Amino acid sequence: MANQKHRILMVSDFFYPNFGGVENHIYYLSQCLLKLGHKVVVMTHAYGNRSGVRYMTGGLKVYYVPWRPFVMQNTLPTFYGTLPIIRTILIREKISLVHGHQAFSTLCHEALMHARTMGYKVVFTDHSLYGFADVGSIHMNKVLQFTLADVSQAICVSHTSKENTVLRSGLPPEKVFVIPNAVDTAMFKPAPERPRNDEIIIVVISRLVYRKGADLLVEVIPEVCRVHPNVRFIVGGDGPKRVRLEEMREKHSLQDRVEMLGAVPHAQVRSVLISGHIFLNSSLTEAFCIAILEAASCGLLTVSTRVGGVPEVLPDDMIVLAEPDPVDMVLAIRKAISILPKIDPQVMHERMKELYDWHDVAKRTEIVYDRALKCPNQNLLDRLSRYLSCGAWAGKLFCLVMIIDYLLWRLLQLWKPAEDIEEVPDIVQPNHQDDF
């Protein structure tokens, strides 16, 4: 089983040309799995005029299905509308396993549901943390419980994320694996010459939204500028909270000390990072945070809020943690400034190369795929018993959804048999093992 080559369909609403942690994870994991000799196909929704089939580096095939995003890059839930196209892709590409990403991806939930109806093994990766009290979280947790009731294996990006997912979904802990994100250290290298120390530059690159702690920045930046006259901030990112940061800059007359870059393309993130000394992350909730890895790989000392899986990301001597409180964050920045002379960017970069590697992530994910394919096949009645355990009313509703999905699948088999769907030839990539 160790040498078995898989045929994987990655599914998520979040993929290139959109940029973010989930998008990077899917892309780099897919590239490394291709190099290991597996077949990988990505399915996502259309982005603007990017629709149909596209090919990316390494022969990675991407289906941009003609569904338009509804809100926050998510497609409108259809329950059964995606069944015909997902079935066609699974048969055309001779897929053996479906891997869905991100809990609030509608396309991911629907693809996993249809794949299980058709008897495919499925793996789910959760990239975020959720609460338990507010209406949105309660709804999302119920949806996750429905999806994971019949999942083969699950992956989380940190131990905190695993605990959160197990509590929210009721999934047995032994079915959940922890595989962290990684960073492309070849892309994120320190500057050949270290920035001068007469002016300390603190870099912030983040979506300027509430969840990323933009309101904390509004209180922290003026106080740090007041205490440390030689500190300057570079803020990259866009979002609804950008207006508050602009107002703060005007109110405290910090136009010459707080530079607002707006949205930063991923290809330019390194050039922004290497211009600074300290990277500041003010997230209020975070399962892992790839941005911290990118900053550390560029040789920046990180100051971050102590939330979610962030304390698991870096060794203690590479990060200064603070509570999500303005006073504590100012103290953490002062501490980071004091230890800055001891930081060697090149040494930090070399340590990151040893700590995080996408090829290692791919090999660990291979093990999860092997275990998923060993899971026994179950008939519809056995699967329905799992859904019934999801709640007195929700369980019955979930069973009804799955029964209808099963009937629609059977009708599709009669209307368009699998033999009538043309299978596509595989593209053979030479020298898969060159990098290993």
Coordinates of C-alpha atoms in Angstrom, one line a residue:
M1 CA 0.0 0.0 0.0
A2 CA 2.9 2.3 0.7
N3 CA 3.8 2.6 -3.0
Q4 CA 0.2 2.9 -4.3
K5 CA -0.3 5.8 -6.5
H6 CA -3.5 7.8 -5.9
R7 CA -5.8 9.8 -8.2
I8 CA -6.9 12.7 -6.1
L9 CA -9.5 15.4 -6.7
M10 CA -8.9 18.5 -4.6
V11 CA -12.1 20.5 -4.0
S12 CA -12.5 24.0 -2.5
D13 CA -14.1 27.4 -3.3
F14 CA -10.7 28.9 -2.5
F15 CA -8.0 28.6 -5.1
Y16 CA -5.9 30.7 -7.5
P17 CA -6.2 33.4 -8.8
N18 CA -7.5 34.2 -5.3
F19 CA -4.7 34.3 -2.7
G20 CA -4.7 33.1 0.9
G21 CA -3.5 30.3 3.2
V22 CA -6.0 27.7 1.8
E23 CA -5.1 28.5 -1.8
N24 CA -1.4 28.2 -1.1
H25 CA -1.9 25.0 0.8
I26 CA -3.9 23.3 -2.0
Y27 CA -1.4 24.5 -4.7
Y28 CA 1.8 23.5 -2.9
L29 CA 0.4 20.2 -1.6
S30 CA -0.8 19.3 -5.2
Q31 CA 2.6 20.1 -6.7
C32 CA 4.4 17.9 -4.2
L33 CA 1.9 15.0 -4.7
L34 CA 2.4 15.3 -8.4
K35 CA 6.2 14.9 -7.9
L36 CA 5.6 11.8 -5.8
G37 CA 3.9 10.3 -8.8
H38 CA 0.2 10.7 -7.9
K39 CA -2.4 12.2 -10.2
V40 CA -3.9 15.4 -8.8
V41 CA -6.9 17.4 -10.2
V42 CA -8.3 20.6 -8.6
M43 CA -11.9 21.6 -8.8
T44 CA -13.0 25.1 -7.9
H45 CA -15.6 27.7 -9.1
A46 CA -15.1 30.2 -11.9
Y47 CA -13.1 33.4 -11.2
G48 CA -14.2 36.2 -13.5
N49 CA -13.6 35.0 -17.1
R50 CA -11.5 32.1 -15.8
S51 CA -13.8 29.2 -16.5
G52 CA -13.3 25.7 -17.9
V53 CA -10.1 23.6 -17.7
R54 CA -6.8 25.2 -17.1
Y55 CA -3.3 23.8 -16.6
M56 CA -0.8 25.1 -14.0
T57 CA 2.9 24.3 -13.3
G58 CA 3.8 20.7 -13.3
G59 CA 0.7 19.6 -15.3
L60 CA -1.7 20.4 -12.4
K61 CA -5.2 20.3 -14.0
V62 CA -7.8 22.7 -12.7
Y63 CA -11.5 22.6 -13.4
Y64 CA -13.0 26.1 -13.0
V65 CA -16.7 25.0 -13.0
P66 CA -19.2 27.7 -14.2
W67 CA -20.5 28.5 -10.8
R68 CA -20.2 32.1 -9.6
P69 CA -19.3 33.1 -6.1
F70 CA -22.2 34.1 -3.9
V71 CA -20.5 35.7 -0.9
M72 CA -16.9 35.8 0.3
Q73 CA -15.8 33.6 -2.7
N74 CA -18.3 30.9 -1.7
T75 CA -20.7 29.5 -4.2
L76 CA -24.5 29.5 -3.5
P77 CA -25.5 26.2 -1.8
T78 CA -27.4 24.1 -4.3
F79 CA -27.3 20.7 -2.5
Y80 CA -27.8 18.7 -5.7
G81 CA -27.0 21.2 -8.5
T82 CA -23.3 20.2 -8.6
L83 CA -23.9 16.4 -8.7
P84 CA -23.8 16.0 -12.5
I85 CA -20.6 17.9 -13.0
I86 CA -18.9 16.3 -10.0
R87 CA -19.9 12.8 -11.2
T88 CA -18.6 13.6 -14.7
I89 CA -15.2 14.8 -13.4
L90 CA -14.8 11.8 -11.1
I91 CA -15.4 9.4 -13.9
R92 CA -13.5 11.3 -16.6
E93 CA -10.4 11.6 -14.4
K94 CA -10.7 8.1 -12.9
I95 CA -10.5 9.6 -9.4
S96 CA -9.9 7.2 -6.5
L97 CA -10.1 9.7 -3.6
V98 CA -11.7 13.2 -3.0
H99 CA -9.9 15.7 -0.7
G100 CA -12.0 18.7 0.4
H101 CA -10.6 21.9 2.0
Q102 CA -12.0 24.5 4.3
A103 CA -15.2 24.3 6.5
F104 CA -16.9 27.3 4.9
S105 CA -16.5 26.2 1.3
T106 CA -19.9 25.3 0.0
L107 CA -18.4 23.5 -3.0
C108 CA -16.2 21.3 -0.7
H109 CA -19.2 20.2 1.4
E110 CA -21.3 19.3 -1.7
A111 CA -18.4 17.5 -3.4
L112 CA -17.8 15.3 -0.3
M113 CA -21.5 14.5 0.0
H114 CA -21.8 13.4 -3.6
A115 CA -18.5 11.5 -3.5
R116 CA -19.6 9.5 -0.5
T117 CA -23.0 8.8 -2.2
M118 CA -21.0 7.4 -5.2
G119 CA -18.8 5.2 -2.9
Y120 CA -15.6 7.2 -3.1
K121 CA -13.3 7.6 -0.1
V122 CA -13.1 11.2 1.1
V123 CA -10.6 13.2 3.2
F124 CA -11.3 16.7 4.7
T125 CA -8.8 19.3 5.8
D126 CA -10.0 22.0 8.2
H127 CA -8.0 25.2 8.0
S128 CA -9.9 27.4 10.5
L129 CA -11.2 27.7 14.1
Y130 CA -14.8 28.3 15.0
G131 CA -16.7 29.2 18.2
F132 CA -19.7 27.6 19.7
A133 CA -21.9 30.4 20.9
D134 CA -22.9 32.7 18.1
V135 CA -25.5 31.9 15.5
G136 CA -23.1 31.7 12.6
S137 CA -20.8 29.2 14.4
I138 CA -23.7 27.1 15.5
H139 CA -25.0 26.8 11.9
M140 CA -21.5 26.1 10.6
N141 CA -20.8 23.4 13.2
K142 CA -24.0 21.6 12.2
V143 CA -23.0 21.7 8.6
L144 CA -19.6 20.3 9.5
Q145 CA -21.2 17.6 11.6
F146 CA -23.2 16.6 8.6
T147 CA -20.2 16.5 6.3
L148 CA -17.9 14.7 8.7
A149 CA -20.4 12.1 9.8
D150 CA -19.4 10.0 6.8
V151 CA -15.8 11.2 6.1
S152 CA -13.1 8.6 5.8
Q153 CA -10.3 10.7 7.5
A154 CA -9.8 14.3 8.5
I155 CA -6.7 16.5 8.7
C156 CA -6.2 19.6 10.8
V157 CA -3.3 22.1 10.6
S158 CA -2.6 22.3 14.3
H159 CA -3.4 20.4 17.5
T160 CA -5.6 23.3 18.7
S161 CA -7.5 23.0 15.3
K162 CA -7.9 19.3 15.9
E163 CA -9.4 19.7 19.3
N164 CA -11.7 22.4 17.9
T165 CA -12.8 20.2 15.0
V166 CA -13.4 17.1 17.2
L167 CA -15.5 19.1 19.6
R168 CA -17.6 20.8 16.8
S169 CA -18.2 17.8 14.6
G170 CA -18.2 14.8 17.1
L171 CA -15.6 13.1 14.9
P172 CA -13.6 10.3 16.7
P173 CA -10.2 11.8 17.5
E174 CA -8.4 8.7 16.0
K175 CA -9.8 9.7 12.5
V176 CA -8.2 13.2 12.7
F177 CA -4.6 13.8 11.8
V178 CA -2.5 16.9 12.5
I179 CA -0.4 18.0 9.5
P180 CA 0.8 21.6 9.7
N181 CA 1.2 24.0 6.8
A182 CA 4.6 24.8 5.4
V183 CA 6.4 27.6 3.5
D184 CA 8.3 27.8 0.2
T185 CA 11.7 28.7 1.7
A186 CA 13.1 29.0 -1.8
M187 CA 10.7 31.9 -2.5
F188 CA 10.9 33.6 0.9
K189 CA 14.6 34.3 1.5
P190 CA 16.1 37.1 3.7
A191 CA 17.6 40.2 2.0
P192 CA 21.3 39.8 1.1
E193 CA 21.9 42.8 3.4
R194 CA 20.1 43.3 6.6
P195 CA 18.0 46.5 6.9
R196 CA 19.6 49.3 8.9
N197 CA 18.9 49.3 12.7
D198 CA 18.7 53.1 13.1
E199 CA 15.1 52.9 12.0
I200 CA 13.0 49.8 13.1
I201 CA 10.3 48.8 10.6
I202 CA 7.4 46.7 11.7
V203 CA 5.5 45.0 8.9
V204 CA 1.9 44.0 9.0
I205 CA 0.5 42.0 6.0
S206 CA -3.1 40.8 6.6
R207 CA -6.7 41.2 5.5
L208 CA -8.0 44.2 7.4
V209 CA -11.0 42.5 8.9
Y210 CA -12.2 42.1 12.5
R211 CA -11.1 38.5 12.7
K212 CA -7.5 39.5 11.8
G213 CA -7.4 42.0 14.7
A214 CA -7.4 45.2 12.7
D215 CA -9.1 47.0 15.6
L216 CA -6.2 46.0 17.8
L217 CA -3.8 47.6 15.3
V218 CA -5.8 50.9 15.6
E219 CA -4.9 51.0 19.3
V220 CA -1.4 49.5 19.3
I221 CA 0.2 51.5 16.5
P222 CA -0.2 55.0 18.0
E223 CA 1.1 53.9 21.4
V224 CA 4.2 52.1 19.9
C225 CA 5.0 55.2 17.8
R226 CA 4.7 57.4 20.9
V227 CA 7.0 55.2 23.0
H228 CA 9.5 54.5 20.2
P229 CA 10.3 57.5 17.9
N230 CA 12.5 55.4 15.6
V231 CA 9.7 52.9 14.8
R232 CA 7.9 52.9 11.5
F233 CA 5.0 50.7 10.3
I234 CA 4.3 49.2 6.9
V235 CA 0.7 47.9 6.6
G236 CA -0.1 45.7 3.6
G237 CA -3.6 44.4 3.0
D238 CA -7.2 45.6 2.3
G239 CA -10.6 45.1 3.9
P240 CA -13.5 46.9 5.6
K241 CA -11.3 47.9 8.6
R242 CA -8.9 49.8 6.4
V243 CA -10.9 53.0 6.9
R244 CA -10.3 52.8 10.7
L245 CA -6.6 52.5 10.2
E246 CA -6.7 55.5 7.8
E247 CA -8.6 57.5 10.4
M248 CA -6.1 56.5 13.1
R249 CA -3.2 57.7 10.9
E250 CA -4.9 61.1 10.4
K251 CA -6.0 61.5 14.0
H252 CA -2.5 61.0 15.4
S253 CA -0.6 62.6 12.4
L254 CA 1.3 59.5 11.6
Q255 CA 1.3 59.8 7.8
D256 CA 5.1 59.7 7.7
R257 CA 5.4 56.7 10.1
V258 CA 2.5 54.5 8.9
E259 CA 2.7 53.5 5.3
M260 CA -0.6 51.9 3.9
L261 CA 0.2 49.7 0.9
G262 CA -3.3 48.3 0.2
A263 CA -3.7 44.8 -1.2
V264 CA -0.2 43.2 -1.8
P265 CA 0.0 40.6 -4.6
H266 CA 1.6 37.3 -3.3
A267 CA 4.5 37.7 -5.6
Q268 CA 5.4 41.0 -3.9
V269 CA 5.0 39.8 -0.3
R270 CA 8.7 38.9 0.1
S271 CA 9.9 42.3 -1.1
V272 CA 7.6 43.9 1.6
L273 CA 8.8 41.6 4.3
I274 CA 12.5 42.0 3.7
S275 CA 12.2 45.7 4.2
G276 CA 11.3 45.2 7.8
H277 CA 12.7 43.9 11.1
I278 CA 9.6 42.7 12.9
F279 CA 6.4 41.0 11.7
L280 CA 3.3 41.8 13.6
N281 CA 0.3 39.5 13.6
S282 CA -2.8 40.6 15.6
S283 CA -5.3 37.9 14.7
L284 CA -8.1 37.2 17.2
T285 CA -8.5 33.6 15.9
E286 CA -6.1 31.6 13.9
A287 CA -5.7 27.8 13.2
F288 CA -2.1 28.1 12.0
C289 CA -1.1 31.3 10.1
I290 CA 1.1 30.8 7.1
A291 CA 2.0 34.5 7.1
I292 CA 4.1 33.9 10.2
L293 CA 6.1 31.2 8.4
E294 CA 6.7 33.5 5.4
A295 CA 8.0 36.3 7.7
A296 CA 10.2 34.0 9.7
S297 CA 11.6 32.5 6.5
C298 CA 12.6 36.0 5.5
G299 CA 14.4 36.5 8.8
L300 CA 11.9 38.7 10.6
L301 CA 11.2 38.3 14.3
T302 CA 7.5 37.8 14.9
V303 CA 5.2 39.4 17.5
S304 CA 1.8 37.7 17.6
T305 CA -1.3 37.3 19.6
R306 CA -1.4 34.1 21.6
V307 CA -4.5 32.6 20.0
G308 CA -5.5 29.3 18.4
G309 CA -2.7 27.3 16.9
V310 CA -0.2 30.2 16.7
P311 CA 1.9 29.1 19.8
E312 CA 2.6 25.8 17.9
V313 CA 4.0 27.5 14.8
L314 CA 7.5 28.7 15.8
P315 CA 10.1 28.0 18.6
D316 CA 10.0 30.4 21.5
D317 CA 13.2 32.2 20.5
M318 CA 11.7 33.1 17.1
I319 CA 8.4 34.6 18.3
V320 CA 7.1 36.9 21.0
L321 CA 3.6 36.1 22.1
A322 CA 1.0 38.4 23.7
E323 CA -2.6 38.3 24.7
P324 CA -5.0 40.0 22.3
D325 CA -4.9 43.1 24.4
P326 CA -3.4 46.5 23.3
V327 CA -1.3 46.9 26.4
D328 CA 0.1 43.4 26.3
M329 CA 0.9 43.8 22.6
V330 CA 2.8 47.0 23.1
L331 CA 4.9 45.3 25.8
A332 CA 5.5 42.4 23.5
I333 CA 6.7 44.8 20.7
R334 CA 9.0 46.5 23.2
K335 CA 10.5 43.1 24.2
A336 CA 10.9 42.2 20.5
I337 CA 12.8 45.5 19.8
S338 CA 15.1 44.8 22.8
I339 CA 16.1 41.3 21.5
L340 CA 16.3 42.3 17.8
P341 CA 20.1 42.7 17.8
K342 CA 20.4 39.0 18.7
I343 CA 18.4 37.9 15.6
D344 CA 20.4 36.6 12.5
P345 CA 18.0 36.5 9.5
Q346 CA 20.2 33.9 7.7
V347 CA 20.3 31.6 10.7
M348 CA 16.5 31.9 11.1
H349 CA 16.0 31.1 7.4
E350 CA 18.1 27.9 7.7
R351 CA 16.1 26.8 10.7
M352 CA 12.8 27.3 8.8
K353 CA 14.2 25.1 6.0
E354 CA 14.6 22.3 8.5
L355 CA 11.3 22.9 10.3
Y356 CA 8.8 23.2 7.4
D357 CA 8.9 21.6 4.1
W358 CA 6.0 21.0 1.6
H359 CA 7.5 17.7 0.5
D360 CA 7.2 16.4 4.1
V361 CA 3.6 17.6 4.3
A362 CA 2.8 15.7 1.1
K363 CA 4.4 12.5 2.4
R364 CA 2.4 12.7 5.6
T365 CA -0.7 13.4 3.6
E366 CA 0.0 10.2 1.6
I367 CA -0.2 8.2 4.8
V368 CA -3.7 9.7 5.5
Y369 CA -4.8 8.7 1.9
D370 CA -3.6 5.2 2.4
R371 CA -5.6 4.9 5.6
A372 CA -8.7 6.4 4.0
L373 CA -8.6 3.8 1.2
K374 CA -8.4 1.0 3.7
C375 CA -11.7 2.1 5.3
P376 CA -14.4 -0.5 4.7
N377 CA -17.1 0.2 2.1
Q378 CA -20.5 0.8 3.6
N379 CA -24.0 0.5 2.1
L380 CA -26.6 3.3 2.3
L381 CA -28.3 1.9 5.4
D382 CA -25.1 1.8 7.4
R383 CA -24.3 5.4 6.3
L384 CA -27.7 6.6 7.2
S385 CA -27.3 5.3 10.8
R386 CA -24.4 7.7 11.2
Y387 CA -26.5 10.7 10.1
L388 CA -29.3 9.8 12.4
S389 CA -26.9 10.2 15.4
C390 CA -26.4 13.9 14.4
G391 CA -29.5 15.0 16.4
A392 CA -33.2 14.4 16.9
W393 CA -34.3 16.7 14.1
A394 CA -31.1 17.3 12.2
G395 CA -30.3 13.6 11.9
K396 CA -33.6 12.9 10.1
L397 CA -33.1 15.9 7.9
F398 CA -29.6 14.8 7.0
C399 CA -30.9 11.3 6.2
L400 CA -33.5 12.8 3.9
V401 CA -30.9 14.9 2.1
M402 CA -28.7 11.8 1.6
I403 CA -31.6 9.6 0.4
I404 CA -32.5 12.2 -2.3
D405 CA -28.9 12.5 -3.3
Y406 CA -28.7 8.7 -3.7
L407 CA -31.9 8.6 -5.8
L408 CA -30.6 11.4 -8.0
W409 CA -27.3 9.6 -8.5
R410 CA -29.2 6.5 -9.6
L411 CA -31.2 8.5 -12.1
L412 CA -28.1 10.0 -13.5
Q413 CA -26.6 6.5 -13.9
L414 CA -29.7 5.6 -16.0
W415 CA -29.8 8.8 -18.0
K416 CA -26.0 8.9 -18.7
P417 CA -24.2 5.7 -17.9
A418 CA -20.6 5.8 -16.9
E419 CA -19.6 4.1 -20.1
D420 CA -20.9 7.0 -22.1
I421 CA -18.5 9.4 -20.3
E422 CA -15.2 9.6 -22.1
E423 CA -12.1 9.1 -19.8
V424 CA -9.3 11.6 -20.4
P425 CA -5.7 10.3 -21.0
D426 CA -3.2 11.0 -18.3
I427 CA -0.3 13.4 -18.7
V428 CA 2.8 11.6 -17.7
Q429 CA 5.3 13.9 -15.9
P430 CA 8.9 12.6 -16.3
N431 CA 11.4 12.5 -13.5
H432 CA 8.9 12.7 -10.6
Q433 CA 11.6 11.9 -8.0
D434 CA 14.2 14.4 -9.2
D435 CA 13.7 16.6 -6.1
F436 CA 13.9 13.8 -3.5

